[in-house]
N, CA and C of each residue as an Amber inpcrd file, in Angstrom:
protein
   396
-145.3580000 106.3960000  84.1160000-144.6760000 105.5950000  83.1160000
-143.1740000 105.8370000  83.2550000-142.4060000 104.8830000  82.8480000
-140.9490000 104.9050000  82.9740000-140.3140000 105.7610000  81.8780000
-138.9860000 105.9770000  81.9480000-138.2930000 106.7340000  80.9090000
-138.4830000 106.1040000  79.5280000-138.4930000 106.9600000  78.5000000
-138.7130000 106.5150000  77.1310000-137.5690000 106.9340000  76.2290000
-137.4520000 106.2500000  75.1230000-136.5070000 106.6090000  74.0750000
-137.2050000 106.4490000  72.7430000-137.0340000 107.4220000  71.8620000
-137.5790000 107.3040000  70.5160000-136.5370000 106.6290000  69.6540000
-136.8710000 105.4700000  69.1230000-135.9280000 104.6950000  68.3230000
-136.3760000 104.7330000  66.8660000-135.9260000 105.7480000  66.1370000
-136.3450000 105.9000000  64.7440000-135.9770000 104.6980000  63.8940000
-134.7780000 104.1690000  64.0700000-134.3430000 103.0380000  63.2500000
-135.1640000 101.7830000  63.5410000-135.6480000 101.6590000  64.7740000
-136.4630000 100.5070000  65.1520000-137.9530000 100.7610000  64.9270000
-138.3030000 101.9950000  64.5710000-139.7020000 102.3790000  64.3570000
-140.5310000 102.1140000  65.6090000-140.0000000 102.4980000  66.7620000
-140.6700000 102.1980000  68.0190000-140.3170000 103.2260000  69.0860000
-141.0970000 103.2100000  70.1530000-140.7890000 103.9430000  71.3720000
-140.3500000 102.8880000  72.3740000-139.1560000 103.0400000  72.9150000
-138.5900000 102.0630000  73.8380000-138.8410000 102.5410000  75.2700000
-139.3790000 101.6680000  76.1140000-139.6900000 101.9930000  77.5050000
-138.6730000 101.3180000  78.4130000-138.1170000 102.1140000  79.3400000
-137.1320000 101.6240000  80.3030000-137.6650000 101.7820000  81.7190000
-137.1540000 100.9760000  82.6430000-137.4910000 101.1370000  84.0570000
-136.7730000 102.3760000  84.5800000-137.0880000 102.7450000  85.8220000
-136.4160000 103.8900000  86.4340000-134.9190000 103.6370000  86.5950000
-134.5260000 102.3680000  86.6120000-133.1070000 102.0080000  86.7020000
-132.5120000 101.7850000  85.3160000-133.2500000 102.2280000  84.2920000
-132.8360000 102.1910000  82.8850000-132.6280000 100.7770000  82.3430000
-133.4510000  99.8490000  82.8140000-133.4650000  98.4970000  82.2420000
-134.6190000  98.4280000  81.2530000-134.3780000  97.7730000  80.1280000
-135.3990000  97.6550000  79.0820000-136.6580000  96.9970000  79.6420000
-137.8350000  97.5940000  79.3520000-139.1160000  97.0180000  79.7750000
-139.9270000  96.5260000  78.5820000-140.0880000  97.3810000  77.5590000
-140.8880000  96.9950000  76.3930000-140.7170000  98.0490000  75.3010000
-141.3160000  97.7820000  74.1580000-141.3330000  98.7810000  73.0920000
-142.7640000  98.9500000  72.6130000-143.0800000 100.1580000  72.1950000
-144.4020000 100.5020000  71.6890000-144.2970000 100.8690000  70.2210000
-145.3190000 100.5260000  69.4650000-145.3800000 100.9960000  68.0930000
-145.2440000  99.9560000  67.0180000-144.8080000  98.7680000  67.3590000
-144.6430000  97.7370000  66.3230000-145.9820000  97.4050000  65.6680000
-147.0230000  97.1890000  66.4740000-148.3330000  96.8440000  65.9280000
-148.9760000  97.9790000  65.1490000-148.5950000  99.2020000  65.4750000
-149.1590000 100.3700000  64.8060000-148.2800000 100.8220000  63.6380000
-147.1890000 100.0980000  63.4030000-146.2700000 100.3920000  62.3060000
-145.7780000 101.8370000  62.3280000-145.2370000 102.2620000  63.4610000
-144.6400000 103.5970000  63.5300000-143.5220000 103.6770000  62.5020000
-143.5370000 104.7250000  61.6890000-142.5250000 104.8670000  60.6470000
-141.3380000 105.7020000  61.1230000-141.6220000 106.7900000  61.8140000
-140.5410000 107.6210000  62.3490000-141.0490000 108.4010000  63.5540000
-141.0440000 107.7770000  64.7250000-141.4850000 108.4880000  65.9290000
-140.4910000 109.5840000  66.2890000-141.0020000 110.8050000  66.4610000
-140.0920000 111.9230000  66.7270000-140.4340000 112.7250000  67.9640000
-141.6920000 112.9660000  68.2350000-142.0800000 113.7760000  69.3800000
-143.0350000 113.0150000  70.2750000-142.8870000 113.1940000  71.5880000
-143.7950000 112.5420000  72.5300000-144.2070000 113.5320000  73.6030000
-145.3930000 113.3080000  74.1530000-145.8380000 114.0750000  75.3160000
-146.7420000 113.1810000  76.1510000-146.6340000 113.3430000  77.4730000
-147.5040000 112.6460000  78.4170000-148.5920000 113.5890000  78.8770000
-149.7820000 113.0660000  79.0690000-150.8090000 113.7620000  79.8240000
-151.0590000 112.8990000  81.0580000-152.0820000 113.1990000  81.7900000
-152.3480000 112.4520000  83.0270000-152.4370000 110.9470000  82.7980000
-153.0790000 110.5420000  81.6950000-153.2990000 109.1080000  81.4930000
-152.9880000 108.6130000  80.0830000-152.3190000 109.4480000  79.2880000
-152.0330000 109.0410000  77.9070000-150.6350000 109.4640000  77.4690000
-150.1430000 108.7130000  76.4800000-148.8860000 109.0380000  75.8170000
-149.2110000 109.2930000  74.3510000-148.8030000 110.4470000  73.8430000
-149.0200000 110.8270000  72.4460000-147.6780000 110.7810000  71.7220000
-147.6240000 110.0850000  70.5980000-146.3920000 109.9330000  69.8230000
-146.6180000 110.5020000  68.4250000-145.7830000 111.4680000  68.0420000
-145.8400000 112.0070000  66.6840000-145.0600000 111.0720000  65.7680000
-145.7110000 110.5830000  64.7390000-145.0920000 109.7230000  63.7270000
-144.8830000 110.5760000  62.4850000-143.6910000 111.1520000  62.3650000
-143.4110000 112.1160000  61.3040000-143.6590000 111.5420000  59.9180000
-143.0670000 110.4040000  59.6020000-143.2140000 109.8270000  58.2630000
-144.6040000 109.2490000  58.0290000-145.3400000 108.9680000  59.1070000
-146.7020000 108.4660000  58.9820000-147.7370000 109.5810000  58.9390000
-147.2960000 110.8350000  59.1830000-148.1660000 112.0170000  59.1250000
-149.3590000 111.8650000  60.0650000-149.0680000 111.4520000  61.3190000
-150.1480000 111.1840000  62.2640000-149.6420000 111.2640000  63.7020000
-150.5800000 111.1650000  64.6260000-150.2820000 111.0590000  66.0510000
-150.9040000 109.7510000  66.5400000-150.1140000 108.9390000  67.2470000
-150.5830000 107.6550000  67.7680000-150.6890000 107.8030000  69.2890000
-151.7960000 107.3090000  69.8470000-152.0960000 107.5180000  71.2590000
-152.1440000 106.1820000  71.9980000-151.4830000 106.1540000  73.1860000
-151.4400000 104.9760000  74.0460000-151.9390000 105.3590000  75.4300000
-152.4340000 104.3690000  76.1780000-152.7780000 104.6400000  77.5710000
-151.5080000 104.5730000  78.4140000-151.6490000 104.8060000  79.7170000
-150.4570000 104.8580000  80.5700000-149.8400000 103.4960000  80.8420000
-150.4250000 102.4260000  80.2830000-149.8340000 101.0900000  80.3830000
-149.2360000 100.6520000  79.0530000-149.2780000 101.5420000  78.0650000
-148.6890000 101.2360000  76.7650000-149.6240000 100.5750000  75.7770000
-150.9040000 100.5050000  76.0950000-151.8790000  99.9220000  75.1760000
-152.3090000 100.9450000  74.1340000-152.3530000 100.5110000  72.8840000
-152.7970000 101.3760000  71.7850000-154.2520000 101.7720000  72.0100000
-154.5480000 103.0770000  71.8570000-155.9180000 103.5680000  71.9820000
-156.4980000 103.9830000  70.6340000-155.8290000 104.9310000  69.9790000
-156.3060000 105.4300000  68.6880000-155.2170000 106.2590000  68.0420000
-155.4860000 106.7090000  66.8350000-154.5690000 107.6110000  66.1280000
-155.3930000 108.6440000  65.3850000-154.7510000 109.7470000  65.0300000
-155.4260000 110.7520000  64.2230000-154.4260000 111.4290000  63.2970000
-154.9530000 111.9480000  62.1910000-154.1380000 112.6270000  61.1880000
-153.8550000 111.7490000  59.9870000-153.5340000 112.4190000  58.9120000
-153.1260000 111.7830000  57.6600000-152.3520000 112.8380000  56.8770000
-151.7270000 112.4400000  55.7870000-150.9570000 113.4050000  55.0180000
-151.8810000 114.3200000  54.2470000-151.5830000 115.6210000  54.2900000
-152.3740000 116.5910000  53.5650000-152.1170000 118.0000000  54.0410000
-152.9170000 118.9260000  53.5170000-152.7650000 120.3360000  53.8610000
-153.9970000 120.9160000  54.5420000-155.0690000 120.1570000  54.6240000
-156.3080000 120.6440000  55.2310000-156.2580000 120.6100000  56.7450000
-157.3500000 121.0610000  57.3370000-157.4610000 121.0390000  58.7930000
-157.3780000 119.6080000  59.3020000-156.5170000 119.3670000  60.2760000
-156.3650000 118.0380000  60.8530000-155.4240000 117.1190000  60.0980000
-154.9550000 117.5450000  58.9230000-153.9890000 116.7580000  58.1450000
-152.5910000 117.3190000  58.4090000-151.5770000 116.4710000  58.2430000
-150.2020000 116.8640000  58.5290000-149.2960000 116.6610000  57.3240000
-148.2100000 117.4120000  57.3100000-147.1530000 117.2370000  56.3340000
-145.8400000 117.2070000  57.1160000-145.4550000 116.0230000  57.5230000
-144.2650000 115.7710000  58.3350000-144.3010000 116.5170000  59.6780000
-145.2490000 116.1580000  60.5420000-145.2690000 116.7460000  61.8820000
-144.0390000 116.2850000  62.6630000-143.5450000 117.1260000  63.5610000
-142.2990000 116.7730000  64.2490000-142.3620000 116.7820000  65.7620000
-143.2260000 117.5780000  66.3560000-143.2100000 117.6560000  67.8110000
-144.6080000 117.9380000  68.3340000-144.7610000 117.7960000  69.6440000
-146.0690000 117.9320000  70.2700000-145.9030000 118.4640000  71.6860000
-146.8780000 119.2520000  72.1220000-146.9260000 119.7450000  73.5020000
-148.3750000 119.6770000  73.9630000-148.5610000 119.5360000  75.2710000
-149.9000000 119.5120000  75.8500000-150.0230000 120.6350000  76.8670000
-151.1820000 121.2750000  76.8760000-151.4330000 122.3340000  77.8480000
-152.1930000 121.7650000  79.0390000-152.1680000 122.4900000  80.1400000
-152.9420000 122.0680000  81.3020000-154.4360000 122.2240000  81.0390000
-154.7940000 122.9780000  80.0000000-156.1890000 123.1670000  79.6310000
-156.7340000 122.0730000  78.7250000-155.9620000 121.0030000  78.5080000
-156.4540000 119.8870000  77.7180000-156.3510000 120.0700000  76.2160000
-155.3410000 120.7960000  75.7720000-155.1170000 121.0060000  74.3450000
-153.7780000 120.4010000  73.9380000-153.7310000 119.8820000  72.7070000
-152.4890000 119.3940000  72.1100000-152.0620000 120.3770000  71.0350000
-150.7860000 120.7330000  71.0160000-150.2140000 121.6370000  70.0240000
-149.1930000 120.8390000  69.2290000-149.4570000 120.6790000  67.9350000
-148.6160000 119.8230000  67.1000000-147.9320000 120.6660000  66.0360000
-146.6040000 120.5510000  65.9860000-145.8120000 121.2620000  64.9910000
-145.9510000 120.5430000  63.6470000-146.7200000 121.1240000  62.7470000
-146.9580000 120.5730000  61.4120000-145.9310000 121.2330000  60.4920000
-144.7120000 120.7140000  60.5360000-143.5440000 121.4430000  60.0280000
-143.6000000 121.8540000  58.5580000-143.9460000 120.9710000  57.6580000
-143.9130000 121.3630000  56.2420000-145.2110000 121.9880000  55.7630000
-146.1840000 122.1290000  56.6430000-147.3400000 122.9850000  56.3730000
-147.1480000 124.3410000  57.0500000-146.0140000 124.5210000  57.7310000
-145.6050000 125.7910000  58.3360000-146.6590000 126.3290000  59.3070000
-147.0800000 125.4620000  60.2450000-148.1190000 125.8760000  61.1790000
-148.0940000 124.9780000  62.4150000-148.8080000 125.4330000  63.4200000
-149.0970000 124.6340000  64.6090000-150.5870000 124.3170000  64.5400000
-150.9340000 123.0470000  64.7630000-152.3440000 122.6810000  64.8080000
-152.7240000 122.3520000  66.2470000-153.9320000 122.7320000  66.6100000
-154.4220000 122.5410000  67.9700000-155.5520000 121.5120000  67.9520000
-155.4740000 120.5380000  68.8730000-156.4450000 119.4550000  68.9660000
-156.8710000 119.2660000  70.4160000-158.0080000 118.5960000  70.6100000
-158.3850000 118.1430000  71.9430000-157.5610000 116.9090000  72.2740000
-157.6400000 116.4580000  73.5090000-156.9280000 115.2340000  73.9050000
-157.5130000 113.9930000  73.2320000-158.6990000 114.1170000  72.6560000
-159.3270000 113.0080000  71.9350000-159.0310000 113.0540000  70.4380000
-158.1850000 114.0180000  70.0140000-157.7760000 114.1010000  68.6180000
-158.7110000 114.9020000  67.7370000-159.6110000 115.6640000  68.3220000
-160.5260000 116.5020000  67.5370000-159.8270000 117.8220000  67.1800000
-159.8300000 118.1470000  65.9010000-159.2100000 119.3860000  65.4300000
-159.9360000 120.5910000  66.0170000-159.1450000 121.6040000  66.4580000
-159.7160000 122.8370000  66.9880000-159.3450000 124.0660000  66.1710000
-158.0420000 124.2410000  65.8970000-157.6230000 125.4620000  65.1920000
-156.2060000 125.3320000  64.6440000-155.8280000 126.3490000  63.8820000
-154.4850000 126.4420000  63.2900000-153.8630000 127.7610000  63.7250000
-152.5840000 127.7140000  64.0550000-151.8130000 128.9150000  64.3690000
-150.7560000 129.0560000  63.2900000-150.7750000 130.1660000  62.5490000
-149.7910000 130.4240000  61.5010000-150.1880000 129.8350000  60.1620000
-149.6720000 130.4470000  59.1000000-149.8970000 129.9830000  57.7280000
-148.6780000 130.3370000  56.8980000-148.5840000 129.7370000  55.7470000
-147.5360000 130.0900000  54.7930000-148.1630000 131.0010000  53.7530000
-147.5290000 132.1090000  53.4760000-148.0390000 133.0030000  52.4420000
-146.8780000 133.5660000  51.6490000-147.1720000 134.0170000  50.4540000
-146.1470000 134.6450000  49.6180000-146.3630000 136.1450000  49.6050000
-145.2770000 136.8610000  49.7450000-145.3240000 138.3130000  49.7300000
-144.1490000 138.7900000  48.8840000-144.4400000 139.4530000  47.7920000
-143.4030000 139.9260000  46.8710000-142.5320000 138.7680000  46.3710000
-143.1740000 137.6210000  46.1470000-142.4550000 136.4770000  45.6190000
-141.6740000 135.6670000  46.6490000-141.7120000 136.0990000  47.9050000
-141.0010000 135.3950000  48.9650000-141.9940000 134.7460000  49.9000000
-141.6410000 133.5900000  50.4180000-142.5080000 132.9290000  51.3940000
-142.3260000 133.5930000  52.7480000-143.4110000 133.6650000  53.5030000
-143.3670000 134.2440000  54.8460000-144.2210000 133.4380000  55.7830000
-144.2310000 133.8190000  57.0160000-144.9550000 133.0640000  58.0260000
-146.2950000 133.7250000  58.3610000-147.1740000 133.7800000  57.4010000
-148.5630000 134.1920000  57.5700000-148.7740000 135.3710000  58.4630000
-149.6190000 135.1770000  59.4440000-150.0260000 136.2950000  60.2860000
-148.9370000 136.8350000  61.1840000-147.8110000 136.1500000  61.2560000
-146.6900000 136.6620000  62.0430000-145.8910000 137.6960000  61.2650000
-146.1460000 137.8030000  59.9500000-145.5230000 138.8380000  59.1440000
-144.0290000 138.6920000  58.9750000-143.5260000 137.4950000  59.0490000
-142.0750000 137.2930000  58.8870000-141.7280000 137.0260000  57.4430000
């Protein structure tokens, strides 16, 4: 796939050719509210929609495939997610920023686990098992 740009004001992901000529935009049909983080895997593009509290998935030709997540605090729910990374082992790591954790999913959007929690200690908030 060609170079991309996250256009928050346009609520879209803009795709450019290798010579940086406009090719197309993704996300209009899916009503992206605030695309912030993207990651490519072998055959998919994952877009974090921060204000939509979800991840939207496209194939390598820009066709919408599916989405996962909703606003909340439970497993698989997000509270303003901001970024995403993919491992070579087929895992997605999503920064669930206002839930103060990283959530781990399969490439098909199935929830696997949570890294980190928010806890209070002596009246102060800390970063769960990291003891900060």
